Short mmCIF file of C-alpha atoms in Angstrom, two decimals:
data_model
loop_
_atom_site.label_atom_id
_atom_site.label_comp_id
_atom_site.label_asym_id
_atom_site.label_seq_id
_atom_site.Cartn_x
_atom_site.Cartn_y
_atom_site.Cartn_z
CA MET A 18 -6.89 85.03 -1.54
CA ALA A 19 -9.24 84.01 -4.31
CA SER A 20 -10.55 81.28 -2.13
CA ASP A 21 -11.23 83.81 0.66
CA ALA A 22 -13.18 86.02 -1.74
CA ASN A 23 -15.28 83.10 -2.93
CA CYS A 24 -15.93 81.91 0.56
CA ILE A 25 -19.44 82.75 1.83
CA THR A 26 -18.79 84.43 5.12
CA PRO A 27 -20.93 87.13 6.77
CA GLY A 28 -18.32 89.78 5.80
CA ASN A 29 -18.08 88.73 2.16
CA ALA A 30 -21.84 88.50 1.82
CA ALA A 31 -22.30 92.06 3.17
CA ARG A 32 -19.74 93.43 0.77
CA GLN A 33 -21.37 91.72 -2.20
CA LEU A 34 -24.99 92.66 -1.34
CA GLY A 35 -24.51 96.29 -0.28
CA PRO A 36 -25.58 98.21 2.85
CA LYS A 37 -29.41 98.01 2.35
CA ARG A 38 -29.68 94.33 2.70
CA THR A 39 -26.73 93.82 4.98
CA GLU A 40 -28.58 93.56 8.26
CA SER A 41 -31.21 91.04 7.15
CA VAL A 42 -28.74 88.93 5.24
CA ARG A 43 -26.34 88.95 8.19
CA ARG A 44 -29.01 87.52 10.42
CA ILE A 45 -29.88 84.80 7.98
CA ILE A 46 -26.27 83.86 7.37
CA GLN A 47 -25.37 84.01 11.02
CA SER A 48 -28.26 81.74 11.93
CA ARG A 49 -27.30 79.22 9.17
CA PHE A 50 -23.63 79.40 10.11
CA GLY A 51 -24.59 78.78 13.69
CA ALA A 52 -26.41 75.59 12.69
CA ILE A 53 -23.57 74.41 10.43
CA CYS A 54 -21.02 75.14 13.13
CA GLY A 55 -23.02 73.14 15.62
CA ILE A 56 -23.12 70.13 13.36
CA VAL A 57 -19.42 70.33 12.59
CA CYS A 58 -18.52 70.75 16.26
CA CYS A 59 -20.53 67.72 17.29
CA ALA A 60 -19.52 65.43 14.49
CA PHE A 61 -15.90 66.38 14.04
CA PRO A 62 -14.70 67.90 17.30
CA TRP A 63 -11.03 67.36 16.44
CA LEU A 64 -11.46 69.81 13.53
CA VAL A 65 -12.57 72.50 15.91
CA PHE A 66 -10.83 71.80 19.23
CA PRO A 67 -7.10 71.23 19.45
CA ALA A 68 -6.16 67.72 20.63
CA LYS A 69 -5.13 67.35 24.18
CA SER A 70 -1.60 65.90 24.37
CA ALA A 71 -1.49 62.30 25.99
CA ALA A 72 1.21 60.64 28.04
CA GLN A 73 2.59 57.63 26.11
CA THR A 74 4.81 54.66 27.10
CA VAL A 75 6.45 52.45 24.49
CA VAL A 76 7.49 48.98 25.59
CA THR A 77 9.58 46.76 23.31
CA GLN A 78 9.42 43.00 23.78
CA THR A 79 11.76 40.64 21.97
CA VAL A 80 9.99 37.38 21.14
CA THR A 81 12.15 34.42 20.18
CA ILE A 82 10.78 31.18 18.84
CA GLN A 83 12.88 28.08 18.62
CA VAL A 84 11.52 25.96 15.78
CA SER A 85 12.53 22.45 16.73
CA PRO A 86 12.84 19.40 14.52
CA LEU A 87 9.67 17.43 14.30
CA GLY A 88 8.65 13.98 13.21
CA ASN A 89 5.10 12.73 13.23
CA LEU A 90 3.55 9.57 11.86
CA SER A 91 0.21 10.93 10.73
CA SER A 92 -1.19 7.54 10.00
CA VAL A 93 -0.21 3.92 9.71
CA PRO A 94 -2.84 1.28 9.03
CA ALA A 95 -3.98 -0.33 12.25
CA SER A 96 -4.27 -3.72 10.63
CA VAL A 97 -3.93 -5.25 7.20
CA THR A 98 -4.41 -8.73 5.80
CA LEU A 99 -1.94 -10.04 3.29
CA ALA A 100 -3.54 -11.15 0.05
CA GLN A 101 -3.42 -14.78 -0.96
CA PRO A 102 -1.15 -15.21 -3.98
CA THR A 103 -2.91 -15.74 -7.27
CA ILE A 104 -0.10 -18.03 -8.33
CA PRO A 105 0.38 -20.75 -5.70
CA PHE A 106 3.49 -20.60 -3.61
CA THR A 107 4.65 -17.18 -4.72
CA SER A 108 4.05 -14.60 -1.98
CA PHE A 109 1.36 -13.09 0.17
CA THR A 110 1.40 -9.37 -0.58
CA LYS A 111 -0.05 -6.11 0.58
CA THR A 112 0.67 -2.46 -0.16
CA ILE A 113 0.31 -0.08 2.76
CA THR A 114 0.67 3.68 2.97
CA ILE A 115 2.55 5.45 5.72
CA SER A 116 1.72 9.15 6.18
CA TYR A 117 4.07 11.43 8.01
CA GLN A 118 5.14 14.98 8.71
CA ALA A 119 8.69 16.06 9.35
CA ARG A 120 10.88 19.06 9.91
CA THR A 121 14.64 18.74 10.15
CA THR A 122 17.36 21.22 10.97
CA PRO A 123 20.00 22.36 8.49
CA SER A 124 22.49 20.09 10.19
CA GLY A 125 20.07 17.28 10.99
CA GLY A 126 18.00 14.73 9.22
CA GLY A 127 15.37 12.15 9.89
CA ALA A 128 14.27 8.63 9.18
CA ILE A 129 11.31 6.32 9.21
CA THR A 130 12.20 2.81 10.20
CA MET A 131 10.32 -0.41 10.78
CA GLN A 132 10.83 -3.26 13.16
CA VAL A 133 8.74 -6.37 13.66
CA THR A 134 7.94 -6.27 17.34
CA THR A 135 5.76 -9.39 17.31
CA ASP A 136 6.59 -12.20 14.91
CA PHE A 137 4.02 -14.24 12.99
CA SER A 138 5.22 -17.33 14.76
CA ALA A 139 8.37 -18.67 16.24
CA ALA A 140 10.95 -19.87 13.78
CA GLY A 141 10.59 -23.57 13.20
CA SER A 142 7.05 -23.77 14.54
CA GLY A 143 5.51 -24.32 11.12
CA GLY A 144 4.11 -20.86 10.51
CA PRO A 145 5.72 -17.91 8.75
CA SER A 146 8.56 -16.31 10.64
CA VAL A 147 10.14 -12.92 10.27
CA ALA A 148 13.11 -14.25 12.17
CA ASN A 149 13.44 -16.77 9.36
CA GLY A 150 13.54 -13.99 6.79
CA ASP A 151 10.06 -14.67 5.43
CA LEU A 152 8.92 -11.03 5.35
CA THR A 153 10.43 -8.59 2.89
CA TYR A 154 9.34 -5.22 1.59
CA THR A 155 10.02 -2.63 -1.04
CA CYS A 156 8.97 1.01 -1.12
CA GLY A 157 7.30 3.30 -3.59
CA ALA A 158 8.50 6.86 -3.95
CA ALA A 159 8.27 9.12 -0.90
CA ASP A 160 7.18 12.70 -1.45
CA LEU A 161 9.55 13.88 1.26
CA GLY A 162 12.89 12.17 1.59
CA THR A 163 14.23 9.07 -0.09
CA SER A 164 12.34 5.81 0.23
CA CYS A 165 13.88 2.39 0.65
CA GLY A 166 13.42 1.78 -3.07
CA SER A 167 12.59 -1.27 -5.13
CA SER A 168 15.23 -3.66 -3.85
CA PRO A 169 13.67 -6.00 -1.30
CA ILE A 170 14.62 -5.43 2.31
CA THR A 171 14.27 -8.25 4.77
CA ALA A 172 12.29 -7.21 7.84
CA SER A 173 13.82 -7.90 11.19
CA THR A 174 12.69 -8.60 14.71
CA THR A 175 15.99 -7.42 16.15
CA THR A 176 16.88 -4.27 14.25
CA GLN A 177 15.05 -1.36 12.70
CA THR A 178 15.20 -1.38 8.94
CA ASN A 179 15.00 1.60 6.65
CA VAL A 180 11.78 2.90 5.15
CA VAL A 181 12.49 6.58 4.40
CA GLN A 182 15.55 8.76 4.87
CA ILE A 183 14.70 12.43 5.40
CA PRO A 184 17.39 14.95 4.49
CA SER A 185 18.49 18.04 6.40
CA SER A 186 16.43 21.23 6.08
CA ALA A 187 13.37 19.24 5.09
CA CYS A 188 9.88 20.27 6.02
CA THR A 189 6.35 19.21 5.35
CA GLY A 190 3.81 21.37 3.61
CA GLY A 191 3.42 24.88 2.32
CA GLY A 192 5.39 24.48 -0.86
CA THR A 193 8.96 25.52 -1.59
CA PRO A 194 11.24 25.10 0.26
CA CYS A 195 9.02 22.53 1.98
CA SER A 196 6.98 19.81 0.35
CA SER A 197 3.88 20.85 -1.55
CA THR A 198 1.55 18.62 0.44
CA ASN A 199 0.70 19.11 4.09
CA THR A 200 1.14 15.42 4.78
CA ASN A 201 3.78 13.27 3.18
CA SER A 202 3.43 9.62 2.38
CA VAL A 203 5.27 6.58 1.22
CA THR A 204 3.93 3.22 0.11
CA MET A 205 5.38 -0.07 1.27
CA ASN A 206 4.88 -3.34 -0.54
CA LEU A 207 4.92 -6.13 2.00
CA SER A 208 5.71 -9.63 0.79
CA LEU A 209 5.52 -12.79 2.86
CA ALA A 210 7.10 -15.86 1.35
CA ASP A 211 4.56 -18.58 0.66
CA THR A 212 6.11 -22.01 0.79
CA PRO A 213 4.54 -25.45 0.99
CA ALA A 214 6.30 -25.95 4.29
CA LEU A 215 4.03 -23.45 6.04
CA THR A 216 1.34 -24.93 8.21
CA SER A 217 -2.14 -23.71 7.39
CA GLY A 218 -3.64 -21.23 9.80
CA THR A 219 -3.93 -17.53 10.60
CA TYR A 220 -0.84 -15.70 11.75
CA THR A 221 -0.38 -12.08 12.82
CA ALA A 222 2.72 -9.96 13.23
CA ALA A 223 3.08 -6.43 14.61
CA LEU A 224 5.14 -3.95 12.66
CA THR A 225 6.28 -0.89 14.58
CA PHE A 226 7.18 2.19 12.58
CA THR A 227 9.34 4.89 14.07
CA ILE A 228 9.96 8.38 12.76
CA SER A 229 12.80 10.44 14.15
CA SER A 230 14.18 13.83 13.28
CA THR A 231 16.98 16.08 14.38
CA MET B 6 0.82 40.95 34.63
CA VAL B 7 -0.41 40.00 31.19
CA LYS B 8 3.06 40.34 29.75
CA THR B 9 4.48 38.13 32.43
CA PHE B 10 2.08 35.31 31.62
CA ALA B 11 2.80 35.54 27.89
CA ILE B 12 6.52 35.26 28.37
CA ALA B 13 6.13 32.39 30.81
CA GLY B 14 3.96 30.58 28.28
CA MET B 15 6.61 30.84 25.60
CA MET B 16 9.28 29.60 27.96
CA VAL B 17 7.23 26.49 28.73
CA CYS B 18 6.64 25.84 25.03
CA LEU B 19 10.33 26.05 24.26
CA ALA B 20 11.16 23.65 27.01
CA ALA B 21 8.52 21.18 25.89
CA CYS B 22 9.45 21.28 22.21
CA GLY B 23 13.03 20.34 22.78
CA PHE B 24 15.39 19.17 20.04
CA GLY B 25 14.78 15.99 18.08
CA GLN B 26 11.68 13.89 18.21
CA VAL B 27 10.71 10.24 17.87
CA THR B 28 7.19 8.93 17.42
CA THR B 29 5.95 5.46 16.59
CA GLY B 30 2.97 3.67 15.08
CA THR B 31 2.06 0.01 14.86
CA THR B 32 0.46 -2.06 12.12
CA ASN B 33 -0.80 -5.58 12.68
CA VAL B 34 -0.22 -7.72 9.61
CA THR B 35 -2.23 -10.90 9.26
CA ALA B 36 -1.64 -13.78 6.88
CA ASN B 37 -4.17 -16.52 6.36
CA ILE B 38 -2.16 -19.51 5.26
CA LYS B 39 -4.51 -21.74 3.31
CA HIS B 40 -4.30 -24.95 1.32
CA GLU B 41 -2.56 -24.57 -2.01
CA ALA B 42 -1.24 -26.76 -4.76
CA THR B 43 0.43 -26.43 -8.10
CA LEU B 44 1.77 -28.85 -10.68
CA SER B 45 4.01 -28.72 -13.71
CA VAL B 46 4.68 -31.44 -16.27
CA ASP B 47 7.58 -31.76 -18.61
CA ALA B 48 7.30 -31.52 -22.36
CA SER B 49 5.42 -34.38 -23.92
CA ASP B 50 7.36 -37.46 -24.79
CA PRO B 51 6.43 -39.46 -27.89
CA PHE B 52 5.10 -42.96 -27.51
CA LEU B 53 7.73 -45.37 -28.66
CA THR B 54 7.76 -49.05 -29.20
CA THR B 55 10.77 -51.17 -28.56
CA GLY B 56 11.62 -54.82 -28.63
CA SER B 57 9.43 -57.34 -30.31
CA VAL B 58 7.02 -56.57 -33.10
CA PHE B 59 3.69 -55.25 -31.84
CA ASN B 60 5.03 -54.62 -28.39
CA ASN B 61 2.98 -51.86 -26.77
CA TYR B 62 3.92 -48.21 -27.13
CA THR B 63 5.23 -46.57 -23.96
CA ALA B 64 5.92 -43.05 -22.79
CA THR B 65 6.66 -41.29 -19.54
CA THR B 66 5.34 -37.99 -18.21
CA ASN B 67 7.37 -36.53 -15.37
CA PHE B 68 5.80 -33.94 -13.10
CA ILE B 69 6.72 -31.71 -10.19
CA TYR B 70 4.12 -30.85 -7.60
CA MET B 71 3.93 -28.44 -4.70
CA ILE B 72 1.22 -28.79 -2.12
CA ARG B 73 0.03 -27.71 1.29
CA THR B 74 -3.15 -29.17 2.74
CA THR B 75 -5.14 -27.98 5.71
CA GLN B 76 -4.29 -29.27 9.12
CA SER B 77 -6.49 -32.08 10.43
CA THR B 78 -9.20 -31.93 7.79
CA GLY B 79 -7.36 -31.33 4.52
CA SER B 80 -6.55 -33.62 1.65
CA GLY B 81 -5.28 -33.46 -1.91
CA LYS B 82 -5.03 -35.36 -5.13
CA ILE B 83 -3.46 -35.45 -8.55
CA THR B 84 -5.62 -36.77 -11.36
CA VAL B 85 -5.34 -37.20 -15.09
CA GLN B 86 -7.94 -37.25 -17.86
CA VAL B 87 -7.74 -37.64 -21.61
CA THR B 88 -9.34 -34.38 -22.64
CA THR B 89 -8.71 -34.82 -26.36
CA ASP B 90 -8.74 -38.29 -27.82
CA PHE B 91 -6.22 -39.44 -30.37
CA SER B 92 -6.59 -37.93 -33.78
CA PRO B 93 -6.84 -38.26 -36.68
CA THR B 94 -9.10 -41.24 -36.93
CA GLY B 95 -7.83 -44.60 -38.02
CA GLY B 96 -5.47 -44.99 -35.11
CA PRO B 97 -5.78 -45.57 -31.38
CA SER B 98 -8.74 -44.21 -29.45
CA VAL B 99 -9.36 -43.95 -25.73
CA ALA B 100 -13.09 -43.39 -26.04
CA THR B 101 -13.78 -45.87 -28.83
CA PRO B 102 -10.92 -48.31 -29.15
CA PRO B 103 -10.98 -50.10 -32.51
CA SER B 104 -10.48 -53.49 -30.85
CA VAL B 105 -11.63 -54.88 -27.53
CA GLY B 106 -8.78 -54.65 -25.08
CA ASP B 107 -7.13 -51.65 -26.70
CA ALA B 108 -6.42 -49.11 -23.97
CA LEU B 109 -4.25 -46.31 -22.75
CA THR B 110 -3.08 -47.30 -19.30
CA TYR B 111 -0.58 -45.95 -16.82
CA THR B 112 1.30 -46.63 -13.63
CA CYS B 113 2.44 -43.99 -11.17
CA THR B 114 5.35 -42.95 -9.06
CA ALA B 115 5.36 -40.01 -6.65
CA SER B 116 7.56 -39.04 -3.75
CA ALA B 117 6.17 -38.38 -0.28
CA PRO B 118 4.02 -36.79 0.93
CA ALA B 119 2.11 -38.13 -2.08
CA THR B 120 0.72 -41.61 -2.20
CA PRO B 121 0.96 -42.76 -5.83
CA CYS B 122 -1.78 -44.67 -7.56
CA SER B 123 -1.53 -48.39 -7.16
CA GLY B 124 -1.41 -50.90 -9.96
CA THR B 125 -2.27 -50.16 -13.57
CA VAL B 126 -4.96 -47.59 -14.23
CA THR B 127 -6.88 -47.17 -17.49
CA ALA B 128 -7.08 -43.57 -18.67
CA LYS B 129 -10.49 -42.26 -19.66
CA THR B 130 -12.01 -39.43 -21.59
CA THR B 131 -15.09 -39.42 -19.39
CA LYS B 132 -13.58 -38.90 -15.98
CA ALA B 133 -10.35 -38.06 -14.21
CA THR B 134 -8.46 -40.95 -12.73
CA SER B 135 -6.08 -40.91 -9.80
CA VAL B 136 -2.37 -40.37 -10.03
CA ALA B 137 -1.64 -39.59 -6.38
CA THR B 138 -3.37 -38.61 -3.16
CA PHE B 139 -2.42 -36.56 -0.10
CA GLY B 140 -3.53 -36.55 3.51
CA ALA B 141 -4.14 -33.70 5.93
CA ASP B 142 -1.36 -31.26 6.72
CA ALA B 143 0.72 -32.44 3.76
CA HIS B 144 3.66 -30.30 2.73
CA SER B 145 5.83 -30.73 -0.30
CA SER B 146 9.32 -29.32 -0.31
CA THR B 147 9.81 -25.67 -1.19
CA THR B 148 11.18 -26.60 -4.60
CA GLY B 149 8.52 -29.22 -5.20
CA ASN B 150 8.41 -33.00 -5.23
CA SER B 151 8.55 -35.23 -8.25
CA GLY B 152 6.44 -37.97 -9.72
CA SER B 153 5.84 -39.68 -13.00
CA VAL B 154 3.22 -41.44 -15.03
CA VAL B 155 4.37 -44.26 -17.24
CA TRP B 156 1.98 -44.69 -20.15
CA THR B 157 1.27 -47.82 -22.11
CA LEU B 158 -0.74 -47.82 -25.33
CA THR B 159 -1.85 -50.98 -27.03
CA ASN B 160 -0.10 -51.59 -30.34
CA ASP B 161 -3.00 -52.91 -32.34
CA PRO B 162 -2.22 -54.09 -35.91
CA VAL B 163 -5.46 -52.48 -36.97
CA TYR B 164 -4.06 -49.02 -36.47
CA GLN B 165 -3.31 -47.28 -39.72
CA THR B 166 0.18 -45.97 -40.01
CA GLY B 167 0.61 -42.34 -39.19
CA SER B 168 1.07 -39.92 -36.31
CA TYR B 169 -1.66 -39.60 -33.72
CA THR B 170 -1.95 -37.09 -30.93
CA ALA B 171 -4.04 -36.98 -27.75
CA ILE B 172 -4.15 -34.44 -24.92
CA VAL B 173 -4.14 -35.52 -21.30
CA THR B 174 -4.79 -33.04 -18.53
CA PHE B 175 -3.23 -33.34 -15.08
CA THR B 176 -5.00 -31.67 -12.18
CA ILE B 177 -3.80 -31.15 -8.64
CA SER B 178 -6.15 -29.98 -5.90
CA ALA B 179 -5.91 -29.39 -2.18
CA THR B 180 -8.30 -28.69 0.63
#
């Protein structure tokens, strides 16, 4: 009620000003109220006119995503040259970095393996030979999974040998429970035996890395 | 219509993703096998004299070498040089022998692929002298091959008694 009394309406104004000035004040107030009402009606029509009720249809869609295991070799060096040993007849060496991404299921796992798909030279031909056991490697730590470690592994032309074992429920990037980096990596230290028996020359082998995940 | 396309798109994605994945990458690894050589000698043996009075002093230095020379054009050699003459003074000297005819000489043995020096060679302080040579595409065994230098030092009565020491340096090289 107090708010009604304080409200400046034509009725309230007439009561407060008395009968002598009622007519002139009414005109003034009515004209100003007319202008204010026009502005309010144009700017905020929903305050003045009741909303018209709309017909609505609600559709529910169930979206299912199957997040599958994933393995990706982000990068392997296209080519590397083994460094000449500083101490004669020790080993030619080179450290390479393998970058990868992986996602494994709670019941799965993954692995990075390596196989020599093209040998340096045929065994017994005078050059280095993977088939002869001349190429070995060790691994630095992997930031996802368990690397092959510091015990030398002899590379093979016939079987894939271990580089990294990836556990179940593993994933790359984003932080806990996945790895903190968006690309994982592991270093491999390649070592080619350097013996006097080798015939001088340039020899190239192809190493094929495979990542798999389930 | 729009909904139909969205659902169809998801169905295709699911089929394509599948379960389990294998990808591969290949690295070419190159090794440049070049000429190399290394040599080790055993601990120094003292010069000794045996037999008759004023017989020459003798000593033997055994060595093990490993070598690989370049195909067709390569070669190698083992040399020796007296890099520090006998000291203290008053005894033998390679650079300035106290008597004419005083010398430090040696003969060589070396297993193949080395060709040992022939005859008796006089050691010098001024230049390296040959112990063995190698031809192109020479390969020692993986564990190395052996050789030796048999030293002879004149036993000159003018030498003052005492102990004298010299340093000889063996060098192996390959191309």
